[in-house]
Amino acid sequence: SLFKPPYFVVGKTLNPKFEKRYKGGEDALVVSKDRRMLSVCDGVGGWGELDVDPGLFSKHLCQTMGDLYDSEPEKSLKEILVEAVKRNKHMGSSTAVLVKLDSKKHGKMSTCNLGDSGYMIFRQEAGKLSQIFVSEL
């Protein structure tokens, strides 16, 4: 196998509101090449009132975070997020949720959350799905 544990088993899709589909919506996501880091960004739609497409900001942010992680996976998620924001040349803003699995410390997961988006972790044990954590907002 190309991937060595731990890594995320990921399926991904974005389903923008109908009226925003022509531009691909305002949200974005990225999964790293090694599938150990993923991020979801929710572009702030209010920028549309100023004729700014928030989707450009969130998509560039995710792409840059993926590139930064792929080139330096040992960087903290906060460092990756801050650097990606600094490199973003588009107007706008976004929430960001990032998560990564440590390749050297099996079972260690790091997260970073900016804004009012959150995440939940579910675990399947003995055929039952249980919620084990919800990020605090």
Tab-separated table of N, CA and C in Angstrom:
chain	number	residue	atom	x	y	z
A	1	SER	N	0.831	-1.194	0.000
A	1	SER	CA	0.000	0.000	0.000
A	1	SER	C	0.871	1.250	0.000
A	2	LEU	N	0.405	2.265	-0.673
A	2	LEU	CA	1.105	3.546	-0.750
A	2	LEU	C	1.118	4.255	0.598
A	3	PHE	N	0.069	4.081	1.382
A	3	PHE	CA	-0.072	4.789	2.652
A	3	PHE	C	0.265	3.869	3.815
A	4	LYS	N	0.991	4.424	4.786
A	4	LYS	CA	1.318	3.679	5.987
A	4	LYS	C	0.533	4.297	7.140
A	5	PRO	N	-0.076	3.462	7.996
A	5	PRO	CA	-0.860	4.004	9.104
A	5	PRO	C	-0.017	4.916	9.973
A	6	PRO	N	-0.586	5.896	10.630
A	6	PRO	CA	-1.998	6.249	10.570
A	6	PRO	C	-2.294	7.211	9.418
A	7	TYR	N	-3.455	7.086	8.839
A	7	TYR	CA	-3.921	8.019	7.819
A	7	TYR	C	-5.441	8.007	7.811
A	8	PHE	N	-6.013	9.074	7.262
A	8	PHE	CA	-7.459	9.176	7.175
A	8	PHE	C	-7.959	8.426	5.947
A	9	VAL	N	-9.048	7.705	6.107
A	9	VAL	CA	-9.784	7.158	4.979
A	9	VAL	C	-10.832	8.230	4.669
A	10	VAL	N	-10.723	8.830	3.478
A	10	VAL	CA	-11.478	10.049	3.210
A	10	VAL	C	-12.296	9.929	1.936
A	11	GLY	N	-13.525	10.383	2.019
A	11	GLY	CA	-14.350	10.669	0.860
A	11	GLY	C	-14.702	12.134	0.968
A	12	LYS	N	-14.689	12.858	-0.112
A	12	LYS	CA	-14.936	14.292	0.007
A	12	LYS	C	-15.837	14.781	-1.111
A	13	THR	N	-16.650	15.756	-0.768
A	13	THR	CA	-17.493	16.428	-1.751
A	13	THR	C	-17.930	17.768	-1.177
A	14	LEU	N	-18.130	18.718	-2.036
A	14	LEU	CA	-18.705	20.003	-1.653
A	14	LEU	C	-20.046	20.121	-2.370
A	15	ASN	N	-21.052	20.569	-1.663
A	15	ASN	CA	-22.382	20.713	-2.241
A	15	ASN	C	-22.878	22.132	-1.973
A	16	PRO	N	-22.447	23.093	-2.808
A	16	PRO	CA	-22.825	24.485	-2.571
A	16	PRO	C	-24.311	24.735	-2.804
A	17	LYS	N	-24.800	25.822	-2.206
A	17	LYS	CA	-26.174	26.252	-2.463
A	17	LYS	C	-26.355	26.407	-3.965
A	18	PHE	N	-27.577	26.142	-4.434
A	18	PHE	CA	-27.843	26.148	-5.869
A	18	PHE	C	-27.385	27.444	-6.542
A	19	GLU	N	-27.698	28.579	-5.913
A	19	GLU	CA	-27.374	29.870	-6.539
A	19	GLU	C	-25.874	30.189	-6.537
A	20	LYS	N	-25.070	29.365	-5.866
A	20	LYS	CA	-23.623	29.597	-5.823
A	20	LYS	C	-22.835	28.511	-6.549
A	21	ARG	N	-23.539	27.552	-7.144
A	21	ARG	CA	-22.868	26.428	-7.814
A	21	ARG	C	-22.068	26.870	-9.030
A	22	TYR	N	-22.517	27.891	-9.725
A	22	TYR	CA	-21.816	28.332	-10.940
A	22	TYR	C	-20.375	28.726	-10.651
A	23	LYS	N	-20.091	29.146	-9.410
A	23	LYS	CA	-18.724	29.539	-9.051
A	23	LYS	C	-18.056	28.532	-8.112
A	24	GLY	N	-18.690	27.392	-7.914
A	24	GLY	CA	-18.107	26.361	-7.060
A	24	GLY	C	-18.334	26.576	-5.585
A	25	GLY	N	-19.235	27.469	-5.238
A	25	GLY	CA	-19.539	27.739	-3.835
A	25	GLY	C	-18.501	28.612	-3.159
A	26	GLU	N	-18.638	28.739	-1.849
A	26	GLU	CA	-17.750	29.602	-1.056
A	26	GLU	C	-16.886	28.813	-0.081
A	27	ASP	N	-17.048	27.506	-0.067
A	27	ASP	CA	-16.337	26.660	0.878
A	27	ASP	C	-15.244	25.867	0.160
A	28	ALA	N	-14.347	25.301	0.937
A	28	ALA	CA	-13.232	24.554	0.341
A	28	ALA	C	-12.777	23.476	1.313
A	29	LEU	N	-12.074	22.498	0.768
A	29	LEU	CA	-11.463	21.469	1.603
A	29	LEU	C	-10.201	20.968	0.929
A	30	VAL	N	-9.327	20.395	1.738
A	30	VAL	CA	-8.085	19.840	1.211
A	30	VAL	C	-7.727	18.598	2.024
A	31	VAL	N	-7.173	17.617	1.342
A	31	VAL	CA	-6.623	16.428	1.973
A	31	VAL	C	-5.179	16.330	1.497
A	32	SER	N	-4.241	16.184	2.424
A	32	SER	CA	-2.825	16.121	2.054
A	32	SER	C	-2.532	14.874	1.224
A	33	LYS	N	-1.411	14.903	0.546
A	33	LYS	CA	-1.022	13.773	-0.312
A	33	LYS	C	-0.860	12.480	0.476
A	34	ASP	N	-0.380	12.577	1.726
A	34	ASP	CA	-0.207	11.372	2.538
A	34	ASP	C	-1.461	11.011	3.340
A	35	ARG	N	-2.520	11.786	3.185
A	35	ARG	CA	-3.816	11.601	3.850
A	35	ARG	C	-3.705	11.633	5.373
A	36	ARG	N	-2.739	12.404	5.882
A	36	ARG	CA	-2.607	12.569	7.327
A	36	ARG	C	-3.087	13.931	7.799
A	37	MET	N	-3.385	14.838	6.877
A	37	MET	CA	-3.879	16.170	7.234
A	37	MET	C	-5.071	16.495	6.357
A	38	LEU	N	-6.081	17.076	6.985
A	38	LEU	CA	-7.199	17.579	6.198
A	38	LEU	C	-7.700	18.868	6.817
A	39	SER	N	-8.314	19.675	5.970
A	39	SER	CA	-8.843	20.954	6.421
A	39	SER	C	-10.112	21.282	5.646
A	40	VAL	N	-11.028	21.944	6.333
A	40	VAL	CA	-12.260	22.448	5.739
A	40	VAL	C	-12.359	23.924	6.078
A	41	CYS	N	-12.676	24.743	5.068
A	41	CYS	CA	-12.827	26.182	5.256
A	41	CYS	C	-14.205	26.617	4.778
A	42	ASP	N	-14.853	27.443	5.560
A	42	ASP	CA	-16.188	27.963	5.258
A	42	ASP	C	-16.043	29.447	4.969
A	43	GLY	N	-16.065	29.799	3.685
A	43	GLY	CA	-15.934	31.197	3.289
A	43	GLY	C	-17.071	32.041	3.841
A	44	VAL	N	-16.761	33.247	4.268
A	44	VAL	CA	-17.749	34.141	4.874
A	44	VAL	C	-18.542	34.836	3.771
A	45	GLY	N	-19.803	34.422	3.619
A	45	GLY	CA	-20.655	34.900	2.529
A	45	GLY	C	-20.932	36.392	2.533
A	46	GLY	N	-20.801	37.036	3.671
A	46	GLY	CA	-21.069	38.475	3.768
A	46	GLY	C	-20.197	39.318	2.857
A	47	TRP	N	-19.054	38.792	2.448
A	47	TRP	CA	-18.178	39.529	1.535
A	47	TRP	C	-18.852	39.773	0.191
A	48	GLY	N	-19.839	38.945	-0.159
A	48	GLY	CA	-20.555	39.108	-1.417
A	48	GLY	C	-21.255	40.451	-1.518
A	49	GLU	N	-21.642	41.021	-0.375
A	49	GLU	CA	-22.285	42.343	-0.362
A	49	GLU	C	-21.323	43.442	-0.803
A	50	LEU	N	-20.034	43.148	-0.767
A	50	LEU	CA	-19.005	44.106	-1.197
A	50	LEU	C	-18.418	43.698	-2.546
A	51	ASP	N	-19.136	42.844	-3.272
A	51	ASP	CA	-18.693	42.324	-4.573
A	51	ASP	C	-17.351	41.596	-4.490
A	52	VAL	N	-17.114	40.909	-3.370
A	52	VAL	CA	-15.921	40.084	-3.179
A	52	VAL	C	-16.386	38.639	-3.112
A	53	ASP	N	-15.761	37.754	-3.873
A	53	ASP	CA	-16.103	36.332	-3.870
A	53	ASP	C	-15.338	35.634	-2.749
A	54	PRO	N	-16.007	35.295	-1.634
A	54	PRO	CA	-15.307	34.652	-0.522
A	54	PRO	C	-14.787	33.262	-0.868
A	55	GLY	N	-15.316	32.659	-1.924
A	55	GLY	CA	-14.841	31.349	-2.339
A	55	GLY	C	-13.400	31.373	-2.799
A	56	LEU	N	-12.986	32.474	-3.413
A	56	LEU	CA	-11.594	32.583	-3.852
A	56	LEU	C	-10.648	32.534	-2.654
A	57	PHE	N	-11.025	33.224	-1.576
A	57	PHE	CA	-10.201	33.245	-0.367
A	57	PHE	C	-10.111	31.846	0.251
A	58	SER	N	-11.273	31.201	0.466
A	58	SER	CA	-11.265	29.900	1.148
A	58	SER	C	-10.575	28.823	0.302
A	59	LYS	N	-10.776	28.850	-1.000
A	59	LYS	CA	-10.137	27.850	-1.870
A	59	LYS	C	-8.618	28.024	-1.913
A	60	HIS	N	-8.170	29.276	-2.000
A	60	HIS	CA	-6.725	29.533	-1.996
A	60	HIS	C	-6.128	29.147	-0.643
A	61	LEU	N	-6.856	29.437	0.432
A	61	LEU	CA	-6.388	29.101	1.774
A	61	LEU	C	-6.182	27.585	1.909
A	62	CYS	N	-7.172	26.807	1.495
A	62	CYS	CA	-7.054	25.344	1.588
A	62	CYS	C	-5.918	24.819	0.718
A	63	GLN	N	-5.838	25.283	-0.501
A	63	GLN	CA	-4.777	24.814	-1.401
A	63	GLN	C	-3.395	25.101	-0.816
A	64	THR	N	-3.229	26.300	-0.275
A	64	THR	CA	-1.942	26.682	0.305
A	64	THR	C	-1.628	25.861	1.548
A	65	MET	N	-2.637	25.613	2.393
A	65	MET	CA	-2.395	24.790	3.580
A	65	MET	C	-1.965	23.379	3.176
A	66	GLY	N	-2.599	22.822	2.152
A	66	GLY	CA	-2.202	21.501	1.668
A	66	GLY	C	-0.773	21.495	1.158
A	67	ASP	N	-0.414	22.517	0.378
A	67	ASP	CA	0.950	22.614	-0.150
A	67	ASP	C	1.972	22.768	0.972
A	68	LEU	N	1.654	23.609	1.966
A	68	LEU	CA	2.584	23.815	3.085
A	68	LEU	C	2.778	22.533	3.879
A	69	TYR	N	1.688	21.826	4.155
A	69	TYR	CA	1.809	20.565	4.884
A	69	TYR	C	2.620	19.553	4.076
A	70	ASP	N	2.310	19.431	2.788
A	70	ASP	CA	3.015	18.447	1.955
A	70	ASP	C	4.516	18.706	1.914
A	71	SER	N	4.923	19.983	1.986
A	71	SER	CA	6.350	20.294	1.941
A	71	SER	C	7.015	20.231	3.321
A	72	GLU	N	6.258	20.485	4.386
A	72	GLU	CA	6.819	20.457	5.747
A	72	GLU	C	5.797	19.884	6.730
A	73	PRO	N	5.566	18.571	6.711
A	73	PRO	CA	4.527	17.987	7.556
A	73	PRO	C	4.790	18.100	9.060
A	74	GLU	N	6.004	18.414	9.461
A	74	GLU	CA	6.297	18.539	10.890
A	74	GLU	C	5.844	19.878	11.467
A	75	LYS	N	5.508	20.853	10.602
A	75	LYS	CA	5.016	22.150	11.092
A	75	LYS	C	3.705	21.966	11.841
A	76	SER	N	3.485	22.822	12.830
A	76	SER	CA	2.216	22.763	13.558
A	76	SER	C	1.095	23.269	12.654
A	77	LEU	N	-0.116	22.855	12.964
A	77	LEU	CA	-1.265	23.308	12.179
A	77	LEU	C	-1.448	24.814	12.287
A	78	LYS	N	-1.172	25.367	13.454
A	78	LYS	CA	-1.278	26.822	13.619
A	78	LYS	C	-0.291	27.532	12.700
A	79	GLU	N	0.952	27.039	12.626
A	79	GLU	CA	1.947	27.643	11.737
A	79	GLU	C	1.505	27.549	10.276
A	80	ILE	N	0.943	26.414	9.908
A	80	ILE	CA	0.459	26.228	8.537
A	80	ILE	C	-0.670	27.206	8.232
A	81	LEU	N	-1.623	27.332	9.142
A	81	LEU	CA	-2.748	28.239	8.942
A	81	LEU	C	-2.286	29.689	8.840
A	82	VAL	N	-1.442	30.126	9.759
A	82	VAL	CA	-0.961	31.514	9.755
A	82	VAL	C	-0.201	31.813	8.461
A	83	GLU	N	0.677	30.910	8.051
A	83	GLU	CA	1.448	31.128	6.823
A	83	GLU	C	0.529	31.157	5.602
A	84	ALA	N	-0.474	30.285	5.568
A	84	ALA	CA	-1.404	30.250	4.433
A	84	ALA	C	-2.210	31.545	4.343
A	85	VAL	N	-2.608	32.091	5.476
A	85	VAL	CA	-3.337	33.368	5.473
A	85	VAL	C	-2.427	34.472	4.949
A	86	LYS	N	-1.172	34.493	5.393
A	86	LYS	CA	-0.230	35.516	4.930
A	86	LYS	C	-0.017	35.454	3.421
A	87	ARG	N	-0.058	34.242	2.847
A	87	ARG	CA	0.177	34.075	1.414
A	87	ARG	C	-1.080	34.282	0.561
A	88	ASN	N	-2.221	34.439	1.200
A	88	ASN	CA	-3.474	34.557	0.452
A	88	ASN	C	-3.625	35.967	-0.095
A	89	LYS	N	-3.652	36.084	-1.410
A	89	LYS	CA	-3.723	37.392	-2.058
A	89	LYS	C	-5.165	37.836	-2.322
A	90	HIS	N	-6.137	37.007	-1.968
A	90	HIS	CA	-7.540	37.321	-2.230
A	90	HIS	C	-8.172	38.036	-1.040
A	91	MET	N	-9.133	38.896	-1.325
A	91	MET	CA	-9.931	39.535	-0.277
A	91	MET	C	-10.885	38.487	0.278
A	92	GLY	N	-11.274	38.642	1.523
A	92	GLY	CA	-12.255	37.755	2.118
A	92	GLY	C	-11.803	37.240	3.456
A	93	SER	N	-12.567	36.309	3.977
A	93	SER	CA	-12.231	35.654	5.236
A	93	SER	C	-12.937	34.304	5.259
A	94	SER	N	-12.547	33.476	6.227
A	94	SER	CA	-13.044	32.113	6.270
A	94	SER	C	-12.836	31.547	7.659
A	95	THR	N	-13.701	30.622	8.039
A	95	THR	CA	-13.379	29.786	9.182
A	95	THR	C	-12.409	28.721	8.682
A	96	ALA	N	-11.755	28.047	9.591
A	96	ALA	CA	-10.844	26.960	9.196
A	96	ALA	C	-10.801	25.917	10.309
A	97	VAL	N	-10.944	24.668	9.924
A	97	VAL	CA	-10.768	23.540	10.828
A	97	VAL	C	-9.708	22.643	10.195
A	98	LEU	N	-8.641	22.380	10.933
A	98	LEU	CA	-7.554	21.536	10.448
A	98	LEU	C	-7.343	20.382	11.417
A	99	VAL	N	-6.929	19.240	10.891
A	99	VAL	CA	-6.621	18.082	11.720
A	99	VAL	C	-5.491	17.303	11.053
A	100	LYS	N	-4.597	16.748	11.882
A	100	LYS	CA	-3.545	15.896	11.321
A	100	LYS	C	-3.223	14.777	12.292
A	101	LEU	N	-2.800	13.664	11.700
A	101	LEU	CA	-2.358	12.502	12.457
A	101	LEU	C	-0.841	12.476	12.435
A	102	ASP	N	-0.241	12.274	13.597
A	102	ASP	CA	1.215	12.238	13.705
A	102	ASP	C	1.719	10.899	13.181
A	103	SER	N	2.627	10.945	12.203
A	103	SER	CA	3.142	9.711	11.601
A	103	SER	C	4.114	8.976	12.521
A	104	LYS	N	4.663	9.657	13.519
A	104	LYS	CA	5.649	9.042	14.405
A	104	LYS	C	5.058	8.598	15.734
A	105	LYS	N	3.954	9.217	16.138
A	105	LYS	CA	3.303	8.883	17.408
A	105	LYS	C	1.928	8.325	17.092
A	106	HIS	N	1.873	7.021	16.913
A	106	HIS	CA	0.625	6.376	16.523
A	106	HIS	C	-0.499	6.738	17.496
A	107	GLY	N	-1.608	7.204	16.961
A	107	GLY	CA	-2.760	7.551	17.772
A	107	GLY	C	-2.824	9.004	18.186
A	108	LYS	N	-1.785	9.806	17.917
A	108	LYS	CA	-1.811	11.213	18.294
A	108	LYS	C	-2.416	12.031	17.156
A	109	MET	N	-3.419	12.826	17.493
A	109	MET	CA	-4.068	13.682	16.523
A	109	MET	C	-4.011	15.117	17.027
A	110	SER	N	-3.673	16.053	16.139
A	110	SER	CA	-3.649	17.470	16.468
A	110	SER	C	-4.734	18.173	15.679
A	111	THR	N	-5.319	19.211	16.282
A	111	THR	CA	-6.344	19.988	15.588
A	111	THR	C	-6.096	21.471	15.778
A	112	CYS	N	-6.681	22.246	14.883
A	112	CYS	CA	-6.629	23.706	14.967
A	112	CYS	C	-7.962	24.213	14.413
A	113	ASN	N	-8.556	25.156	15.103
A	113	ASN	CA	-9.872	25.634	14.725
A	113	ASN	C	-9.901	27.156	14.817
A	114	LEU	N	-10.304	27.807	13.724
A	114	LEU	CA	-10.419	29.263	13.693
A	114	LEU	C	-11.829	29.624	13.258
A	115	GLY	N	-12.525	30.393	14.070
A	115	GLY	CA	-13.868	30.821	13.708
A	115	GLY	C	-14.930	29.974	14.383
A	116	ASP	N	-16.129	30.023	13.822
A	116	ASP	CA	-17.258	29.370	14.477
A	116	ASP	C	-17.607	28.001	13.900
A	117	SER	N	-16.732	27.430	13.111
A	117	SER	CA	-16.943	26.050	12.661
A	117	SER	C	-16.359	25.102	13.697
A	118	GLY	N	-16.838	23.885	13.710
A	118	GLY	CA	-16.344	22.905	14.663
A	118	GLY	C	-16.255	21.545	14.013
A	119	TYR	N	-15.989	20.536	14.804
A	119	TYR	CA	-15.881	19.186	14.297
A	119	TYR	C	-16.302	18.201	15.373
A	120	MET	N	-16.634	16.995	14.937
A	120	MET	CA	-16.966	15.898	15.840
A	120	MET	C	-16.122	14.696	15.443
A	121	ILE	N	-15.778	13.913	16.420
A	121	ILE	CA	-15.063	12.667	16.157
A	121	ILE	C	-15.992	11.529	16.550
A	122	PHE	N	-16.156	10.580	15.634
A	122	PHE	CA	-16.966	9.402	15.880
A	122	PHE	C	-16.072	8.177	15.812
A	123	ARG	N	-16.370	7.200	16.626
A	123	ARG	CA	-15.615	5.948	16.616
A	123	ARG	C	-16.606	4.800	16.549
A	124	GLN	N	-16.264	3.813	15.734
A	124	GLN	CA	-17.100	2.628	15.648
A	124	GLN	C	-16.448	1.514	16.442
A	125	GLU	N	-17.184	1.024	17.424
A	125	GLU	CA	-16.702	-0.081	18.252
A	125	GLU	C	-17.807	-1.105	18.392
A	126	ALA	N	-17.482	-2.352	18.194
A	126	ALA	CA	-18.433	-3.459	18.332
A	126	ALA	C	-19.701	-3.195	17.515
A	127	GLY	N	-19.523	-2.644	16.325
A	127	GLY	CA	-20.656	-2.418	15.435
A	127	GLY	C	-21.510	-1.213	15.760
A	128	LYS	N	-21.161	-0.467	16.809
A	128	LYS	CA	-21.935	0.716	17.186
A	128	LYS	C	-21.113	1.966	16.949
A	129	LEU	N	-21.770	3.009	16.459
A	129	LEU	CA	-21.117	4.291	16.228
A	129	LEU	C	-21.344	5.171	17.442
A	130	SER	N	-20.271	5.686	18.018
A	130	SER	CA	-20.420	6.557	19.172
A	130	SER	C	-19.626	7.834	18.977
A	131	GLN	N	-20.186	8.923	19.481
A	131	GLN	CA	-19.519	10.225	19.415
A	131	GLN	C	-18.594	10.298	20.608
A	132	ILE	N	-17.318	10.649	20.336
A	132	ILE	CA	-16.379	10.684	21.458
A	132	ILE	C	-15.867	12.082	21.766
A	133	PHE	N	-16.074	13.030	20.838
A	133	PHE	CA	-15.552	14.379	21.095
A	133	PHE	C	-16.271	15.371	20.200
A	134	VAL	N	-16.536	16.534	20.742
A	134	VAL	CA	-17.059	17.658	19.967
A	134	VAL	C	-16.190	18.851	20.295
A	135	SER	N	-15.696	19.543	19.255
A	135	SER	CA	-14.873	20.718	19.530
A	135	SER	C	-15.719	21.785	20.204
A	136	GLU	N	-15.109	22.542	21.080
A	136	GLU	CA	-15.823	23.608	21.793
A	136	GLU	C	-15.815	24.851	20.932
A	137	LEU	N	-16.967	25.472	20.829
A	137	LEU	CA	-17.082	26.703	20.039
A	137	LEU	C	-17.269	27.885	20.942
